[in-house]
Amino acid sequence: MTNHEPGGRSPKPDLPAPDITSTSSPAPDPALRLSGAGQLLAVLPHLLGYRPERSIVVVALSLDPRGTLGRVVFTGRLDLPATPDLRVGLQPLRFAVQQAADGSSGPTLLAVFGHDLPTGPDGEVDRSALEGLLAASRGLADDTGCHVHDLVLVRDTNSGRQVRAVVADGEDVTRQEQCWCPAPSAPDVPAAADLVLSGRGVLPSRAAVAASVRRRDEEASRATDVALRLLHLAPGRLDEGRALRDLDACVHEGRTLDARQRAQVTVVLHDRWARDAVLARWLPDLPWAEGASVPGELVEASRDLRPWPTTTHQDGLEGLLTLASQVPRDLGGPLLTLGAMVAWTRGEGTVANEMCDLALEVDPGSQLAGLLRRALEVGLRPPREEPGRPSGRGAERPVGRRARGRSGGRPAA
């Protein structure tokens, strides 16, 4: 599964601007048994990582051509547009939905959820907003060769969350039959518990995701800065292999690094070749380019790095975020870019967007972060290694001499 959120962030992290979120993970998520749109709605916060508000969420399900079971292949969210006319509101998701449909072996069904649509004076959903969402959903389905299977309105009330079906099981629900009823809660859906056990937690809001990515530990950052200055005075103490092993222990074992270790990791990762070597080891499932090469000494230094965890990838991301919060802000770009790449390939679209945006704030010239931003904006799914082809081969071909060009303003050491 994947969650997709293209688009830029607000300059105020606690007030996110209209954006989009998408999902497709190379690592298999736990097999989930869901019955109907109600249960799917109950697990949406676990797929997105937070509770959606004033949003449109689109879920694409690939139907097994030999049976009646569907598989979730895409989850996308975008903010409600400012206007009640929602007819063009789903167009930013078109490319991502098309890509999901093209990769499906059977028919692709869409489940659309409208959270907190505008209301009229009587407190009911504004008719033009409802008709606009219905038209936009059908337009998206027509453009991508999909079918609208469910369209559900969602609202929060004093007595709990309620839902109202507009399209159910592919059939329109007449206005006379449409009514608000209680929504299934996550504790009543076994699949929600499975997602929690797999590490998919739920934050209270989109802003909470931004705050988690942008957190700072200024005391630790100052200590790292002092260690960086000392390393600048004695650059011969830099041990690339040891630094990369410390980074590996941080993401795989949750090890806390001291100021000296953080300084060494920071300096090493400001070398573009070092970042390439790390990514090739962390993400061997990506089809690395034939012509890619990494200097021989970095091939050796990174040889012990383990592939990124599959079932506990959120723990590794948490370790990277903690590490990024403990180094000077203007030097955290490489850590954030690496984290954004991992989050993108593991279906954590919301976190990938936030880490990518912060990386570009820290280092606007980062080419990798810029390319990833474009991929996120259109909901591009990570490429996959062809079966039977050796992965990460670029990291195994040493070249003669380390290139002198540095990206991202590497600290002197």
Short mmCIF file of C-alpha atoms in Angstrom, two decimals:
data_model
loop_
_atom_site.label_atom_id
_atom_site.label_comp_id
_atom_site.label_asym_id
_atom_site.label_seq_id
_atom_site.Cartn_x
_atom_site.Cartn_y
_atom_site.Cartn_z
CA MET A 1 0.00 0.00 0.00
CA THR A 2 1.05 3.58 -0.51
CA ASN A 3 -0.07 6.96 0.64
CA HIS A 4 0.40 9.90 -1.66
CA GLU A 5 0.63 13.60 -0.83
CA PRO A 6 2.12 15.73 -3.61
CA GLY A 7 2.30 19.48 -3.35
CA GLY A 8 4.21 21.97 -1.25
CA ARG A 9 3.73 22.78 2.39
CA SER A 10 2.62 25.95 4.05
CA PRO A 11 5.35 28.30 5.32
CA LYS A 12 3.71 27.75 8.72
CA PRO A 13 4.13 24.04 9.46
CA ASP A 14 1.15 24.01 11.82
CA LEU A 15 -1.11 25.30 9.04
CA PRO A 16 -0.54 22.97 6.09
CA ALA A 17 -1.54 24.33 2.71
CA PRO A 18 -3.64 22.27 0.26
CA ASP A 19 -1.63 19.20 -0.58
CA ILE A 20 -1.89 15.60 -1.67
CA THR A 21 -0.70 12.24 -0.10
CA SER A 22 0.02 8.71 -1.91
CA THR A 23 0.82 5.06 -0.93
CA SER A 24 2.83 2.16 -2.54
CA SER A 25 5.35 0.25 -0.52
CA PRO A 26 7.85 -2.30 -1.83
CA ALA A 27 7.72 -4.22 1.41
CA PRO A 28 4.55 -6.27 1.78
CA ASP A 29 2.16 -4.82 4.31
CA PRO A 30 0.24 -7.29 6.47
CA ALA A 31 -2.61 -8.98 4.60
CA LEU A 32 -5.71 -7.08 5.69
CA ARG A 33 -9.25 -8.38 5.61
CA LEU A 34 -11.67 -5.50 5.11
CA SER A 35 -15.37 -5.72 4.41
CA GLY A 36 -16.99 -2.69 2.83
CA ALA A 37 -16.30 1.03 2.72
CA GLY A 38 -16.99 1.44 6.44
CA GLN A 39 -14.10 -0.75 7.51
CA LEU A 40 -11.87 0.86 4.89
CA LEU A 41 -12.70 4.25 6.36
CA ALA A 42 -11.75 2.98 9.84
CA VAL A 43 -8.19 2.13 8.73
CA LEU A 44 -7.58 5.24 6.60
CA PRO A 45 -5.84 7.12 9.44
CA HIS A 46 -3.40 4.19 9.75
CA LEU A 47 -2.67 4.25 6.02
CA LEU A 48 -2.16 8.02 5.99
CA GLY A 49 -0.49 8.30 9.41
CA TYR A 50 -2.96 10.85 10.77
CA ARG A 51 -6.68 11.62 11.03
CA PRO A 52 -7.84 13.45 7.88
CA GLU A 53 -9.99 16.56 8.27
CA ARG A 54 -11.54 18.75 5.56
CA SER A 55 -10.12 16.36 3.00
CA ILE A 56 -10.94 14.18 0.04
CA VAL A 57 -9.41 10.72 0.25
CA VAL A 58 -9.30 8.40 -2.76
CA VAL A 59 -8.49 4.70 -2.39
CA ALA A 60 -7.83 2.57 -5.47
CA LEU A 61 -8.50 -1.16 -5.18
CA SER A 62 -7.27 -3.67 -7.74
CA LEU A 63 -9.90 -6.36 -8.24
CA ASP A 64 -8.71 -9.92 -8.70
CA PRO A 65 -9.86 -10.89 -12.22
CA ARG A 66 -10.41 -14.48 -11.02
CA GLY A 67 -12.40 -13.61 -7.90
CA THR A 68 -14.17 -10.89 -5.94
CA LEU A 69 -11.35 -9.77 -3.63
CA GLY A 70 -9.77 -6.35 -4.06
CA ARG A 71 -6.30 -5.18 -3.06
CA VAL A 72 -5.55 -1.64 -1.92
CA VAL A 73 -2.92 -0.27 -4.33
CA PHE A 74 -3.18 3.47 -3.72
CA THR A 75 -4.39 5.89 -1.06
CA GLY A 76 -4.40 9.60 -1.89
CA ARG A 77 -5.49 12.61 0.13
CA LEU A 78 -5.86 16.27 -0.70
CA ASP A 79 -7.27 19.25 1.13
CA LEU A 80 -10.74 20.46 0.25
CA PRO A 81 -10.47 23.34 -2.22
CA ALA A 82 -11.55 26.75 -0.98
CA THR A 83 -14.48 26.83 -3.38
CA PRO A 84 -17.53 24.59 -2.94
CA ASP A 85 -17.20 23.63 -6.62
CA LEU A 86 -15.26 20.38 -6.36
CA ARG A 87 -15.55 19.32 -10.00
CA VAL A 88 -11.84 19.72 -10.69
CA GLY A 89 -10.74 18.99 -7.13
CA LEU A 90 -9.40 15.49 -7.86
CA GLN A 91 -7.28 16.29 -10.92
CA PRO A 92 -3.98 16.39 -8.95
CA LEU A 93 -4.48 12.68 -8.24
CA ARG A 94 -4.98 11.70 -11.87
CA PHE A 95 -1.42 10.62 -12.67
CA ALA A 96 -1.05 8.56 -9.49
CA VAL A 97 -4.41 6.82 -9.95
CA GLN A 98 -3.60 6.13 -13.61
CA GLN A 99 -0.29 4.59 -12.61
CA ALA A 100 -2.03 2.39 -10.04
CA ALA A 101 -4.65 1.32 -12.58
CA ASP A 102 -2.03 0.55 -15.24
CA GLY A 103 -0.23 -1.72 -12.80
CA SER A 104 -3.36 -3.68 -11.86
CA SER A 105 -4.12 -7.02 -13.47
CA GLY A 106 -7.89 -6.62 -13.10
CA PRO A 107 -10.46 -3.80 -12.90
CA THR A 108 -9.60 -0.90 -10.58
CA LEU A 109 -12.28 0.36 -8.21
CA LEU A 110 -12.27 3.75 -6.49
CA ALA A 111 -13.56 4.46 -3.01
CA VAL A 112 -13.90 8.21 -2.40
CA PHE A 113 -14.36 9.73 1.05
CA GLY A 114 -15.37 13.37 1.49
CA HIS A 115 -14.43 14.57 4.97
CA ASP A 116 -16.19 17.66 6.35
CA LEU A 117 -17.66 18.99 3.11
CA PRO A 118 -19.12 22.53 3.22
CA THR A 119 -22.58 22.76 4.77
CA GLY A 120 -25.57 25.00 4.13
CA PRO A 121 -27.65 27.04 6.63
CA ASP A 122 -29.55 23.89 7.61
CA GLY A 123 -26.31 22.14 8.63
CA GLU A 124 -26.54 19.61 5.80
CA VAL A 125 -23.87 19.12 3.15
CA ASP A 126 -24.03 21.83 0.51
CA ARG A 127 -25.73 20.39 -2.56
CA SER A 128 -23.28 21.96 -5.02
CA ALA A 129 -20.33 20.53 -3.07
CA LEU A 130 -21.88 17.07 -3.10
CA GLU A 131 -22.66 17.19 -6.81
CA GLY A 132 -19.20 18.57 -7.52
CA LEU A 133 -17.50 15.74 -5.60
CA LEU A 134 -19.63 13.14 -7.39
CA ALA A 135 -18.80 14.66 -10.79
CA ALA A 136 -15.11 14.92 -9.91
CA SER A 137 -15.02 11.28 -8.78
CA ARG A 138 -16.67 10.06 -11.96
CA GLY A 139 -14.43 12.28 -14.07
CA LEU A 140 -11.34 10.82 -12.39
CA ALA A 141 -12.68 7.30 -12.95
CA ASP A 142 -13.45 7.99 -16.63
CA ASP A 143 -10.03 9.56 -17.24
CA THR A 144 -8.15 6.62 -15.71
CA GLY A 145 -10.32 3.68 -16.75
CA CYS A 146 -11.51 3.00 -13.21
CA HIS A 147 -14.95 2.63 -11.65
CA VAL A 148 -16.42 4.54 -8.70
CA HIS A 149 -17.39 1.76 -6.31
CA ASP A 150 -18.12 3.86 -3.21
CA LEU A 151 -18.53 7.54 -2.44
CA VAL A 152 -19.01 8.28 1.24
CA LEU A 153 -19.44 11.56 3.11
CA VAL A 154 -17.86 11.76 6.55
CA ARG A 155 -18.50 14.18 9.40
CA ASP A 156 -17.73 14.45 13.11
CA THR A 157 -20.54 15.16 15.55
CA ASN A 158 -20.84 15.40 19.32
CA SER A 159 -22.05 11.79 19.32
CA GLY A 160 -19.17 10.52 17.18
CA ARG A 161 -18.18 10.15 13.53
CA GLN A 162 -20.98 9.61 11.02
CA VAL A 163 -21.06 8.49 7.39
CA ARG A 164 -23.50 8.91 4.53
CA ALA A 165 -23.26 6.76 1.41
CA VAL A 166 -23.82 8.49 -1.94
CA VAL A 167 -22.55 5.58 -4.06
CA ALA A 168 -22.48 2.08 -2.56
CA ASP A 169 -21.15 -1.03 -4.28
CA GLY A 170 -21.14 0.78 -7.61
CA GLU A 171 -24.80 1.88 -7.40
CA ASP A 172 -26.12 5.38 -6.75
CA VAL A 173 -28.00 5.77 -3.47
CA THR A 174 -31.18 7.80 -3.97
CA ARG A 175 -31.59 10.99 -1.99
CA GLN A 176 -34.47 9.41 -0.11
CA GLU A 177 -32.27 6.49 0.96
CA GLN A 178 -29.26 8.61 1.92
CA CYS A 179 -28.96 9.03 5.68
CA TRP A 180 -26.28 9.60 8.29
CA CYS A 181 -25.30 6.60 10.41
CA PRO A 182 -22.48 5.84 12.87
CA ALA A 183 -19.13 5.02 11.29
CA PRO A 184 -17.28 1.84 12.30
CA SER A 185 -14.56 2.62 14.82
CA ALA A 186 -11.01 1.32 14.54
CA PRO A 187 -11.26 -0.93 17.64
CA ASP A 188 -14.11 -2.78 15.93
CA VAL A 189 -12.03 -3.52 12.82
CA PRO A 190 -9.39 -6.28 13.28
CA ALA A 191 -7.34 -4.93 10.36
CA ALA A 192 -6.72 -1.71 12.29
CA ALA A 193 -5.05 -3.68 15.07
CA ASP A 194 -2.90 -5.47 12.48
CA LEU A 195 -1.73 -2.11 11.12
CA VAL A 196 -0.88 -0.87 14.60
CA LEU A 197 1.16 -4.01 15.25
CA SER A 198 3.01 -3.46 11.96
CA GLY A 199 4.07 -0.01 13.20
CA ARG A 200 1.55 2.23 11.45
CA GLY A 201 0.63 4.70 14.17
CA VAL A 202 -1.89 7.54 13.91
CA LEU A 203 -1.12 11.16 14.74
CA PRO A 204 -4.01 13.51 15.52
CA SER A 205 -3.55 15.75 12.47
CA ARG A 206 -1.50 16.57 9.37
CA ALA A 207 0.11 19.38 11.35
CA ALA A 208 1.30 16.86 13.94
CA VAL A 209 3.23 15.03 11.20
CA ALA A 210 4.94 18.30 10.26
CA ALA A 211 5.78 19.00 13.89
CA SER A 212 7.29 15.53 14.29
CA VAL A 213 9.57 16.03 11.28
CA ARG A 214 10.55 19.57 12.29
CA ARG A 215 11.29 18.91 15.95
CA ARG A 216 14.59 20.19 17.31
CA ASP A 217 16.92 19.20 20.16
CA GLU A 218 18.92 22.41 20.40
CA GLU A 219 21.09 21.27 23.32
CA ALA A 220 22.27 18.21 21.40
CA SER A 221 22.66 20.34 18.27
CA ARG A 222 25.01 22.72 20.06
CA ALA A 223 27.08 19.79 21.31
CA THR A 224 27.29 18.44 17.76
CA ASP A 225 28.41 21.85 16.52
CA VAL A 226 31.27 21.88 19.04
CA ALA A 227 32.29 18.37 17.94
CA LEU A 228 32.23 19.51 14.31
CA ARG A 229 34.58 22.38 15.11
CA LEU A 230 36.99 20.01 16.85
CA LEU A 231 36.84 17.65 13.87
CA HIS A 232 37.65 20.58 11.59
CA LEU A 233 40.84 21.16 13.60
CA ALA A 234 41.82 17.48 13.31
CA PRO A 235 40.35 16.15 10.04
CA GLY A 236 42.54 13.06 10.23
CA ARG A 237 40.25 11.71 12.93
CA LEU A 238 37.42 11.25 10.45
CA ASP A 239 36.63 7.53 10.11
CA GLU A 240 34.13 7.04 7.28
CA GLY A 241 33.55 3.35 7.92
CA ARG A 242 32.95 3.87 11.63
CA ALA A 243 30.58 6.77 10.94
CA LEU A 244 28.49 4.71 8.53
CA ARG A 245 28.37 1.81 10.99
CA ASP A 246 27.14 4.21 13.67
CA LEU A 247 24.45 5.46 11.28
CA ASP A 248 23.47 1.85 10.58
CA ALA A 249 23.15 1.12 14.31
CA CYS A 250 21.05 4.25 14.75
CA VAL A 251 18.40 3.19 12.21
CA HIS A 252 18.45 -0.58 12.82
CA GLU A 253 18.98 -0.78 16.55
CA GLY A 254 17.77 2.58 17.80
CA ARG A 255 21.24 3.37 19.19
CA THR A 256 21.73 6.91 20.51
CA LEU A 257 24.83 8.58 19.06
CA ASP A 258 27.01 10.94 21.07
CA ALA A 259 28.10 14.37 19.81
CA ARG A 260 31.36 13.06 18.29
CA GLN A 261 29.55 10.29 16.44
CA ARG A 262 26.90 12.70 15.18
CA ALA A 263 29.61 15.06 13.92
CA GLN A 264 31.34 12.24 12.02
CA VAL A 265 28.06 11.10 10.43
CA THR A 266 27.21 14.68 9.47
CA VAL A 267 30.54 15.24 7.73
CA VAL A 268 30.50 11.91 5.88
CA LEU A 269 26.94 12.37 4.57
CA HIS A 270 27.81 15.76 3.08
CA ASP A 271 29.76 13.80 0.48
CA ARG A 272 27.41 12.99 -2.42
CA TRP A 273 29.23 9.73 -3.09
CA ALA A 274 28.72 8.65 0.51
CA ARG A 275 24.99 9.31 0.21
CA ASP A 276 24.86 7.27 -2.99
CA ALA A 277 26.64 4.40 -1.26
CA VAL A 278 24.24 4.52 1.69
CA LEU A 279 21.16 4.57 -0.53
CA ALA A 280 22.45 1.67 -2.64
CA ARG A 281 22.88 -0.40 0.53
CA TRP A 282 19.69 0.72 2.24
CA LEU A 283 17.46 0.34 -0.82
CA PRO A 284 18.79 -2.56 -2.90
CA ASP A 285 15.28 -3.11 -4.33
CA LEU A 286 15.61 0.01 -6.51
CA PRO A 287 16.96 -0.44 -10.05
CA TRP A 288 20.18 1.53 -9.72
CA ALA A 289 21.53 2.86 -13.02
CA GLU A 290 24.11 0.80 -14.86
CA GLY A 291 26.51 3.71 -15.11
CA ALA A 292 26.35 4.68 -11.44
CA SER A 293 29.61 4.27 -9.58
CA VAL A 294 30.88 4.92 -6.08
CA PRO A 295 34.54 5.40 -5.12
CA GLY A 296 36.23 2.23 -3.95
CA GLU A 297 36.96 3.40 -0.42
CA LEU A 298 33.28 4.17 0.10
CA VAL A 299 32.28 0.78 -1.28
CA GLU A 300 34.40 -0.75 1.47
CA ALA A 301 33.19 1.70 4.11
CA SER A 302 29.54 0.99 3.35
CA ARG A 303 29.83 -2.78 2.83
CA ASP A 304 28.44 -3.62 6.29
CA LEU A 305 25.33 -1.44 5.93
CA ARG A 306 22.15 -3.49 6.19
CA PRO A 307 19.14 -3.02 3.88
CA TRP A 308 16.48 -0.77 5.33
CA PRO A 309 14.14 -2.69 7.65
CA THR A 310 10.93 -3.85 6.00
CA THR A 311 8.57 -4.60 8.86
CA THR A 312 9.94 -1.90 11.20
CA HIS A 313 10.81 0.82 8.72
CA GLN A 314 8.98 3.45 10.82
CA ASP A 315 11.45 2.85 13.68
CA GLY A 316 14.33 3.55 11.35
CA LEU A 317 12.70 6.78 10.14
CA GLU A 318 12.18 7.82 13.74
CA GLY A 319 15.88 7.28 14.38
CA LEU A 320 16.82 9.43 11.37
CA LEU A 321 14.44 12.21 12.44
CA THR A 322 15.90 12.17 15.94
CA LEU A 323 19.42 12.33 14.52
CA ALA A 324 18.48 15.21 12.20
CA SER A 325 17.09 17.12 15.19
CA GLN A 326 20.44 16.77 17.00
CA VAL A 327 22.69 18.34 14.35
CA PRO A 328 22.84 22.01 13.34
CA ARG A 329 19.77 22.78 11.26
CA ASP A 330 21.71 24.05 8.26
CA LEU A 331 23.68 20.77 8.12
CA GLY A 332 20.74 18.37 8.42
CA GLY A 333 19.83 18.34 4.72
CA PRO A 334 21.54 15.02 3.80
CA LEU A 335 19.87 13.17 6.69
CA LEU A 336 16.49 14.57 5.70
CA THR A 337 16.96 13.74 2.02
CA LEU A 338 17.98 10.17 2.81
CA GLY A 339 14.97 9.85 5.09
CA ALA A 340 12.65 11.26 2.42
CA MET A 341 13.92 8.71 -0.10
CA VAL A 342 13.35 5.85 2.33
CA ALA A 343 9.89 7.12 3.28
CA TRP A 344 8.92 7.43 -0.40
CA THR A 345 9.98 3.86 -1.21
CA ARG A 346 8.24 2.50 1.90
CA GLY A 347 4.87 4.12 1.19
CA GLU A 348 5.13 6.85 3.84
CA GLY A 349 4.12 9.67 1.49
CA THR A 350 3.17 12.18 4.17
CA VAL A 351 6.50 11.86 5.99
CA ALA A 352 8.37 11.88 2.67
CA ASN A 353 6.75 15.19 1.73
CA GLU A 354 7.61 16.84 5.02
CA MET A 355 11.21 15.59 5.08
CA CYS A 356 11.71 16.61 1.45
CA ASP A 357 10.29 20.09 2.05
CA LEU A 358 12.49 20.64 5.09
CA ALA A 359 15.54 19.34 3.21
CA LEU A 360 14.91 21.91 0.46
CA GLU A 361 14.51 24.68 3.04
CA VAL A 362 17.89 23.72 4.51
CA ASP A 363 19.58 23.20 1.13
CA PRO A 364 17.55 24.67 -1.79
CA GLY A 365 20.18 23.43 -4.24
CA SER A 366 19.88 19.75 -3.35
CA GLN A 367 19.32 17.97 -6.67
CA LEU A 368 18.11 14.72 -5.11
CA ALA A 369 15.56 16.51 -2.93
CA GLY A 370 14.42 18.54 -5.94
CA LEU A 371 13.91 15.44 -8.08
CA LEU A 372 12.08 13.69 -5.25
CA ARG A 373 9.84 16.73 -4.78
CA ARG A 374 8.77 16.47 -8.44
CA ALA A 375 8.10 12.74 -8.07
CA LEU A 376 5.97 13.37 -4.98
CA GLU A 377 4.02 16.15 -6.64
CA VAL A 378 2.73 13.83 -9.36
CA GLY A 379 2.42 10.76 -7.17
CA LEU A 380 5.15 8.83 -8.99
CA ARG A 381 5.61 5.34 -7.58
CA PRO A 382 9.15 4.15 -6.79
CA PRO A 383 10.73 2.07 -9.58
CA ARG A 384 11.37 -1.55 -8.81
CA GLU A 385 14.29 -3.83 -9.62
CA GLU A 386 13.51 -6.33 -12.37
CA PRO A 387 13.22 -9.91 -11.06
CA GLY A 388 16.46 -11.85 -11.34
CA ARG A 389 18.60 -8.78 -11.87
CA PRO A 390 21.31 -8.13 -9.26
CA SER A 391 20.50 -5.02 -7.26
CA GLY A 392 22.66 -2.16 -6.12
CA ARG A 393 25.35 -2.97 -8.66
CA GLY A 394 26.42 0.63 -9.01
CA ALA A 395 27.83 0.53 -5.50
CA GLU A 396 30.04 -2.43 -6.37
CA ARG A 397 32.08 -0.81 -9.15
CA PRO A 398 34.84 1.27 -7.61
CA VAL A 399 36.44 4.06 -9.58
CA GLY A 400 39.98 5.21 -9.36
CA ARG A 401 39.96 8.43 -7.39
CA ARG A 402 37.39 10.11 -5.16
CA ALA A 403 35.67 12.94 -7.00
CA ARG A 404 36.43 16.32 -5.49
CA GLY A 405 33.01 17.84 -6.11
CA ARG A 406 30.88 18.11 -2.97
CA SER A 407 27.17 18.75 -2.84
CA GLY A 408 25.16 20.36 -0.08
CA GLY A 409 28.02 22.35 1.40
CA ARG A 410 30.00 19.61 3.14
CA PRO A 411 31.56 20.79 6.40
CA ALA A 412 35.31 21.00 6.26
CA ALA A 413 37.01 18.12 8.05
#
